[in-house]
């Protein structure tokens, strides 16, 4: 691990015209020079570190980190004696003795196999929540509204609404789509560049030290599975987002993690934009655009994005999502999940309801959520002692 990454150097800051500022780490400039953006991003925040290890903040972090995990052994351990563990977290942050714990690494199978890094609940995941609770109000206003994923109120369904609205209100300006993503995005994030980006908004050296400890817990990139990695990824590309919206004047642009979609009336213009983005990624972010980028007519192929296929006038589930839905319903119907907690069956059904209700898939729903499934749901709701979530929906 490179111990020289977390150092301070005085360099001219791209966000201010007339004075130099301390920059955390080294690396090439990433942001664009649009003057309107400079004023917005000039403010840097200090005096933050004590808020991270404040006992109320630690308590809130534990409450947020334990959601949906109350039965985990580590969560029960902290719940049994919270004062003890909260004081230990506060002490290690106050005295700056915190060290990132070892990761448990495993492969998660799916549409893409991903290497997941899992940290212990205590102290790491609680500390990550402590950091986010203080820094999120500073970071989020820096992002453009069309940056989605891992942000409150900016999930898949907001992306669905944005694309539907664009196709409906501007059919001429959304005739063609540029769809692209970054090659091995999270494992390729440059530590020095990431630190410098974070220092554009944060000037508290202790906070930067703590963020640096977490960033340098891996030799390269940021690990998929870390709570903070989601924010690091969004912040890493925010300069590119602003350039696409403000410099390249792309009205219809949405990014979900590293997956990007741009809609435009002119096919040749989308090819020009793609070249500009590719150059920006290479020159300023040390990233590479995947070679399977596409420019295509929306009406012919539809936009395969965030689990859906969008066409002018209607929306379908992505084929793989629809196939999983059919398999899950069949598994429930034949009793595969009978030994599970009742809430798991209801959660599975309602999870797919959340997908289907945003698409034109009513026939698909009724075909696979049949009377048998509805009876099973009624039964498990009675056993679990909770109300039937589908009772007043399209049953």
Coordinates of C-alpha atoms in Angstrom, one line a residue:
X1 CA 0.0 0.0 0.0
X2 CA 1.3 3.4 -0.9
X3 CA 1.8 5.4 2.3
X4 CA 2.6 8.6 0.5
X5 CA -0.8 9.0 -1.0
X6 CA -2.3 10.9 1.9
X7 CA -0.2 14.1 1.9
X8 CA -0.9 17.8 1.4
X9 CA 0.6 19.9 -1.4
X10 CA 0.0 23.4 -2.4
X11 CA -1.2 23.6 -6.0
X12 CA -3.3 26.1 -8.0
X13 CA -6.9 25.0 -7.6
X14 CA -9.1 24.8 -10.7
X15 CA -12.1 26.0 -8.8
X16 CA -10.7 29.4 -7.9
X17 CA -9.1 31.9 -10.3
X18 CA -6.8 33.9 -8.2
X19 CA -5.5 31.9 -5.2
X20 CA -4.0 28.5 -4.5
X21 CA -5.5 26.0 -2.1
X22 CA -4.2 22.9 -0.3
X23 CA -5.0 19.8 -2.3
X24 CA -5.2 16.4 -0.8
X25 CA -2.9 14.0 -2.7
X26 CA -1.6 14.4 -6.2
X27 CA -3.2 13.8 -9.6
X28 CA -4.3 15.4 -12.8
X29 CA -7.0 18.1 -12.9
X30 CA -10.5 16.5 -13.3
X31 CA -13.1 19.3 -13.4
X32 CA -13.9 21.6 -16.2
X33 CA -13.2 25.4 -16.2
X34 CA -16.8 26.5 -16.7
X35 CA -16.9 29.9 -14.8
X36 CA -20.5 29.5 -13.5
X37 CA -19.5 26.3 -11.8
X38 CA -16.5 27.7 -10.1
X39 CA -18.5 30.1 -7.9
X40 CA -20.9 27.3 -6.9
X41 CA -18.1 24.9 -6.0
X42 CA -15.7 27.3 -4.3
X43 CA -16.9 26.9 -0.8
X44 CA -15.0 24.4 1.3
X45 CA -16.1 23.1 4.7
X46 CA -14.0 22.7 7.8
X47 CA -14.5 22.1 11.5
X48 CA -16.4 18.8 10.8
X49 CA -14.4 16.0 12.4
X50 CA -15.9 16.5 15.9
X51 CA -19.4 16.1 14.4
X52 CA -18.4 12.6 13.1
X53 CA -17.5 11.2 16.5
X54 CA -20.2 13.0 18.4
X55 CA -22.1 10.4 20.5
X56 CA -25.5 11.4 19.1
X57 CA -24.1 10.9 15.6
X58 CA -22.7 7.5 16.5
X59 CA -26.1 6.4 18.0
X60 CA -27.9 7.6 14.8
X61 CA -25.3 5.8 12.6
X62 CA -25.9 2.5 14.5
X63 CA -29.7 2.9 14.1
X64 CA -29.3 3.5 10.3
X65 CA -26.6 0.7 9.8
X66 CA -28.7 -1.9 11.7
X67 CA -31.8 -1.5 9.6
X68 CA -32.8 -4.9 8.2
X69 CA -29.9 -6.5 10.1
X70 CA -31.2 -6.7 13.6
X71 CA -30.8 -10.4 13.7
X72 CA -27.1 -10.3 12.7
X73 CA -24.7 -11.5 15.4
X74 CA -22.6 -8.4 15.3
X75 CA -25.6 -6.1 15.5
X76 CA -27.0 -8.1 18.5
X77 CA -23.5 -7.8 20.1
X78 CA -23.6 -4.0 19.9
X79 CA -27.2 -3.8 20.9
X80 CA -26.4 -5.8 24.1
X81 CA -24.0 -3.1 25.3
X82 CA -24.2 0.0 23.0
X83 CA -22.4 2.4 25.4
X84 CA -19.3 0.2 25.4
X85 CA -19.0 0.0 21.7
X86 CA -20.0 3.6 21.0
X87 CA -17.3 4.8 23.4
X88 CA -14.7 2.6 21.7
X89 CA -15.7 4.1 18.3
X90 CA -15.5 7.6 19.7
X91 CA -12.1 7.0 21.3
X92 CA -10.6 5.5 18.1
X93 CA -11.8 8.5 16.1
X94 CA -10.8 11.1 18.7
X95 CA -7.3 9.7 19.0
X96 CA -7.1 8.9 15.3
X97 CA -6.3 5.2 16.0
X98 CA -8.9 3.9 13.6
X99 CA -7.6 1.3 11.2
X100 CA -9.7 -0.3 8.5
X101 CA -10.6 -3.9 9.3
X102 CA -9.8 -6.8 7.0
X103 CA -12.3 -7.4 4.2
X104 CA -14.2 -10.6 3.7
X105 CA -14.2 -11.1 -0.1
X106 CA -16.6 -13.2 -2.0
X107 CA -18.1 -13.4 -5.6
X108 CA -21.7 -12.4 -6.1
X109 CA -23.2 -14.1 -9.0
X110 CA -25.7 -12.2 -11.3
X111 CA -26.0 -10.5 -14.6
X112 CA -22.4 -9.6 -14.0
X113 CA -20.2 -11.5 -11.5
X114 CA -18.9 -9.0 -8.9
X115 CA -16.2 -9.2 -6.3
X116 CA -17.8 -8.0 -3.1
X117 CA -15.8 -6.7 -0.1
X118 CA -17.6 -6.9 3.2
X119 CA -16.5 -5.1 6.4
X120 CA -17.4 -6.0 10.0
X121 CA -20.4 -4.2 11.4
X122 CA -18.3 -2.9 14.3
X123 CA -16.6 -0.6 14.0
X124 CA -16.3 -0.1 10.2
X125 CA -19.9 0.0 9.0
X126 CA -21.0 2.2 11.9
X127 CA -18.2 4.6 11.2
X128 CA -19.1 4.8 7.5
X129 CA -22.6 5.9 8.5
X130 CA -21.1 8.4 10.9
X131 CA -19.2 9.9 8.0
X132 CA -22.1 10.0 5.5
X133 CA -24.5 11.6 8.0
X134 CA -22.1 14.6 8.3
X135 CA -20.8 14.8 4.8
X136 CA -23.9 13.9 2.7
X137 CA -25.5 17.4 3.1
X138 CA -22.2 18.8 1.7
X139 CA -21.8 16.3 -1.1
X140 CA -25.3 15.9 -2.5
X141 CA -25.8 19.5 -3.6
X142 CA -22.6 19.2 -5.6
X143 CA -24.1 16.5 -7.8
X144 CA -26.4 17.2 -10.7
X145 CA -30.1 16.3 -10.3
X146 CA -29.7 13.5 -12.9
X147 CA -27.1 11.6 -11.0
X148 CA -28.9 8.6 -9.6
X149 CA -28.2 5.5 -7.4
X150 CA -27.4 5.3 -3.7
X151 CA -29.0 8.7 -3.0
X152 CA -32.2 9.4 -1.1
X153 CA -35.1 10.0 -3.6
X154 CA -32.8 9.3 -6.5
X155 CA -33.2 5.6 -7.2
X156 CA -34.3 3.5 -10.2
X157 CA -37.9 4.9 -10.1
X158 CA -36.7 8.5 -10.5
X159 CA -34.7 7.4 -13.5
X160 CA -37.8 5.7 -14.9
X161 CA -39.8 8.9 -14.5
X162 CA -37.0 11.0 -16.1
X163 CA -36.7 8.9 -19.2
X164 CA -40.4 8.5 -19.6
X165 CA -40.8 12.3 -19.3
X166 CA -38.1 13.0 -21.8
X167 CA -39.5 10.6 -24.4
X168 CA -43.0 12.0 -23.9
X169 CA -42.3 15.7 -23.8
X170 CA -39.5 15.9 -26.4
X171 CA -40.0 13.1 -29.0
X172 CA -37.9 15.0 -31.6
X173 CA -35.0 15.6 -29.2
X174 CA -34.9 12.0 -28.0
X175 CA -34.8 10.2 -31.3
X176 CA -31.3 8.8 -30.8
X177 CA -29.6 7.3 -27.7
X178 CA -26.0 7.1 -26.7
X179 CA -25.6 4.3 -24.1
X180 CA -22.2 3.7 -22.4
X181 CA -20.5 2.7 -19.2
X182 CA -17.0 2.7 -17.7
X183 CA -14.8 -0.3 -17.8
X184 CA -14.3 -1.8 -14.3
X185 CA -15.4 1.4 -12.7
X186 CA -15.0 0.9 -9.0
X187 CA -11.8 -1.2 -9.1
X188 CA -10.3 1.5 -11.4
X189 CA -10.8 4.6 -9.3
X190 CA -7.5 6.5 -8.8
X191 CA -6.9 7.1 -5.1
X192 CA -5.0 10.4 -5.7
X193 CA -7.6 11.8 -8.0
X194 CA -10.4 10.8 -5.6
X195 CA -8.7 12.4 -2.6
X196 CA -8.2 15.6 -4.6
X197 CA -11.9 15.7 -5.6
X198 CA -13.0 15.2 -2.0
X199 CA -10.7 18.0 -0.9
X200 CA -12.5 20.4 -3.2
X201 CA -15.4 20.5 -0.7
X202 CA -13.7 19.4 2.6
X203 CA -10.8 21.3 4.1
X204 CA -10.8 19.7 7.6
X205 CA -7.5 17.7 7.6
X206 CA -8.8 15.2 10.2
X207 CA -11.8 14.3 8.0
X208 CA -9.5 14.0 5.0
X209 CA -7.2 11.7 7.1
X210 CA -10.2 9.5 7.9
X211 CA -11.4 9.3 4.3
X212 CA -7.8 8.6 3.2
X213 CA -7.6 5.7 5.6
X214 CA -10.7 4.2 4.1
X215 CA -9.7 4.9 0.5
X216 CA -6.2 3.4 1.0
X217 CA -7.6 0.2 2.5
X218 CA -7.2 -1.3 -0.9
X219 CA -4.2 -1.0 -3.2
X220 CA -6.3 0.2 -6.2
X221 CA -9.9 1.4 -6.7
X222 CA -12.6 1.3 -4.1
X223 CA -14.2 -1.9 -3.0
X224 CA -17.8 -2.8 -4.1
X225 CA -19.7 -3.4 -0.9
X226 CA -18.4 -0.4 1.1
X227 CA -21.2 2.0 2.0
X228 CA -18.9 4.9 1.2
X229 CA -17.8 3.5 -2.2
X230 CA -21.3 4.5 -3.5
X231 CA -20.7 8.1 -2.7
X232 CA -17.0 8.0 -3.8
X233 CA -18.2 6.8 -7.2
X234 CA -20.8 9.5 -7.6
X235 CA -18.3 12.2 -6.6
X236 CA -15.6 10.9 -8.8
X237 CA -17.8 11.4 -11.9
X238 CA -19.5 14.7 -10.8
X239 CA -17.0 16.8 -12.8
X240 CA -17.9 14.8 -15.9
X241 CA -21.6 15.2 -15.2
X242 CA -21.3 19.0 -15.0
X243 CA -19.3 19.1 -18.2
X244 CA -21.9 17.0 -20.1
X245 CA -24.8 19.1 -18.8
X246 CA -23.2 22.6 -18.9
X247 CA -20.4 22.5 -21.5
X248 CA -21.7 19.9 -23.9
X249 CA -25.3 21.2 -23.4
X250 CA -26.9 17.7 -23.1
X251 CA -30.4 18.3 -22.0
X252 CA -31.4 14.6 -21.7
X253 CA -28.6 12.9 -19.7
X254 CA -28.9 10.4 -16.9
X255 CA -26.2 8.5 -15.0
X256 CA -26.8 5.5 -12.8
X257 CA -23.5 4.6 -11.1
X258 CA -21.2 4.4 -14.2
X259 CA -24.0 3.6 -16.7
X260 CA -24.8 6.7 -18.8
X261 CA -27.6 7.5 -21.2
X262 CA -27.7 10.6 -23.4
X263 CA -30.7 11.3 -25.7
X264 CA -30.4 13.7 -28.7
X265 CA -32.0 14.5 -32.0
X266 CA -28.7 14.3 -33.9
X267 CA -27.0 11.0 -34.3
X268 CA -23.7 12.5 -35.4
X269 CA -23.7 14.9 -32.4
X270 CA -23.9 11.9 -30.1
X271 CA -20.8 10.4 -31.7
X272 CA -19.0 13.7 -31.1
X273 CA -20.2 13.8 -27.5
X274 CA -19.0 10.2 -26.9
X275 CA -15.5 11.2 -28.1
X276 CA -15.4 14.2 -25.7
X277 CA -16.5 12.0 -22.8
X278 CA -13.9 9.3 -23.7
X279 CA -11.1 11.9 -23.8
X280 CA -12.3 13.4 -20.4
X281 CA -12.3 9.9 -18.8
X282 CA -8.8 9.1 -20.0
X283 CA -7.1 12.5 -19.5
X284 CA -8.7 13.6 -16.2
X285 CA -10.0 10.6 -14.4
X286 CA -7.6 7.8 -15.5
X287 CA -10.6 5.7 -16.6
X288 CA -11.6 3.9 -19.8
X289 CA -14.9 3.8 -21.6
X290 CA -16.1 0.3 -22.4
X291 CA -15.8 -0.6 -26.0
X292 CA -19.4 -1.8 -26.3
X293 CA -20.9 1.8 -26.3
X294 CA -23.9 2.2 -28.6
X295 CA -25.7 4.9 -30.6
X296 CA -29.1 3.8 -31.9
X297 CA -32.6 5.0 -32.8
X298 CA -34.8 4.8 -29.7
X299 CA -38.0 3.9 -31.5
X300 CA -36.4 0.8 -33.1
X301 CA -34.4 -0.7 -30.3
X302 CA -35.7 0.9 -27.1
X303 CA -33.4 2.0 -24.2
X304 CA -32.3 -0.9 -22.1
X305 CA -31.5 0.8 -18.8
X306 CA -31.9 0.4 -15.1
X307 CA -33.9 -2.9 -15.5
X308 CA -36.4 -1.6 -18.1
X309 CA -36.7 -1.2 -21.8
X310 CA -38.0 2.3 -22.7
X311 CA -39.9 3.0 -26.0
X312 CA -41.8 6.1 -27.1
X313 CA -45.2 5.6 -25.5
X314 CA -44.6 2.4 -23.5
X315 CA -42.1 0.7 -21.1
X316 CA -41.3 -3.0 -20.6
X317 CA -39.3 -4.9 -18.1
X318 CA -35.9 -5.9 -19.2
X319 CA -36.0 -9.6 -20.4
X320 CA -33.7 -10.8 -17.6
X321 CA -35.8 -9.0 -15.0
X322 CA -39.0 -10.5 -16.4
X323 CA -37.5 -14.0 -16.4
X324 CA -36.4 -13.7 -12.8
X325 CA -39.9 -12.6 -11.9
X326 CA -41.4 -15.7 -13.5
X327 CA -38.9 -18.0 -11.8
X328 CA -39.6 -16.5 -8.4
X329 CA -43.3 -16.7 -8.7
X330 CA -43.0 -20.4 -9.8
X331 CA -40.7 -21.1 -6.8
X332 CA -43.3 -19.7 -4.4
X333 CA -46.1 -21.5 -6.2
X334 CA -44.5 -24.9 -5.8
X335 CA -43.6 -24.3 -2.2
X336 CA -39.8 -23.8 -2.5
X337 CA -40.0 -20.8 0.0
X338 CA -42.4 -22.5 2.5
X339 CA -39.7 -22.9 5.1
X340 CA -38.6 -19.3 5.0
X341 CA -39.9 -16.5 7.2
X342 CA -43.4 -15.4 6.0
X343 CA -42.2 -11.9 5.5
X344 CA -39.7 -13.1 2.9
X345 CA -42.4 -14.4 0.6
X346 CA -44.4 -11.2 0.9
X347 CA -41.2 -9.1 0.3
X348 CA -40.4 -11.1 -2.9
X349 CA -43.8 -10.5 -4.3
X350 CA -44.0 -6.8 -3.4
X351 CA -40.4 -6.3 -4.7
X352 CA -41.6 -7.4 -8.2
X353 CA -44.8 -5.4 -7.8
X354 CA -42.5 -2.4 -7.4
X355 CA -40.9 -3.2 -10.7
X356 CA -44.0 -4.1 -12.7
X357 CA -46.1 -1.1 -11.6
X358 CA -43.7 1.3 -13.5
X359 CA -44.0 -0.6 -16.8
X360 CA -46.8 -1.6 -19.2
X361 CA -46.8 -5.2 -17.8
X362 CA -50.2 -5.7 -16.4
X363 CA -50.8 -8.9 -18.4
X364 CA -47.4 -10.3 -17.2
X365 CA -48.4 -9.6 -13.6
X366 CA -51.8 -11.3 -13.8
X367 CA -50.4 -14.3 -15.7
X368 CA -47.9 -15.1 -13.0
X369 CA -49.4 -13.7 -9.8
X370 CA -52.4 -16.0 -10.1
X371 CA -55.0 -17.0 -7.5
X372 CA -52.6 -19.6 -6.1
X373 CA -50.0 -17.0 -5.4
X374 CA -52.6 -14.6 -3.9
X375 CA -53.8 -17.4 -1.6
X376 CA -50.3 -18.1 -0.5
X377 CA -49.8 -14.4 0.2
X378 CA -52.9 -14.2 2.3
X379 CA -51.8 -17.2 4.3
X380 CA -48.3 -16.0 5.0
X381 CA -49.6 -12.6 6.0
X382 CA -51.9 -14.2 8.5
X383 CA -49.1 -16.3 9.9
X384 CA -46.8 -13.3 10.1
X385 CA -49.4 -11.1 11.7
X386 CA -49.1 -8.3 9.1
X387 CA -51.6 -7.0 6.5
X388 CA -51.8 -8.1 2.9
X389 CA -49.8 -5.5 1.0
X390 CA -51.6 -6.4 -2.3
X391 CA -55.1 -6.2 -0.9
X392 CA -55.9 -2.8 -2.2
X393 CA -53.6 -2.9 -5.3
X394 CA -54.2 -4.4 -8.7
X395 CA -55.3 -7.9 -7.6

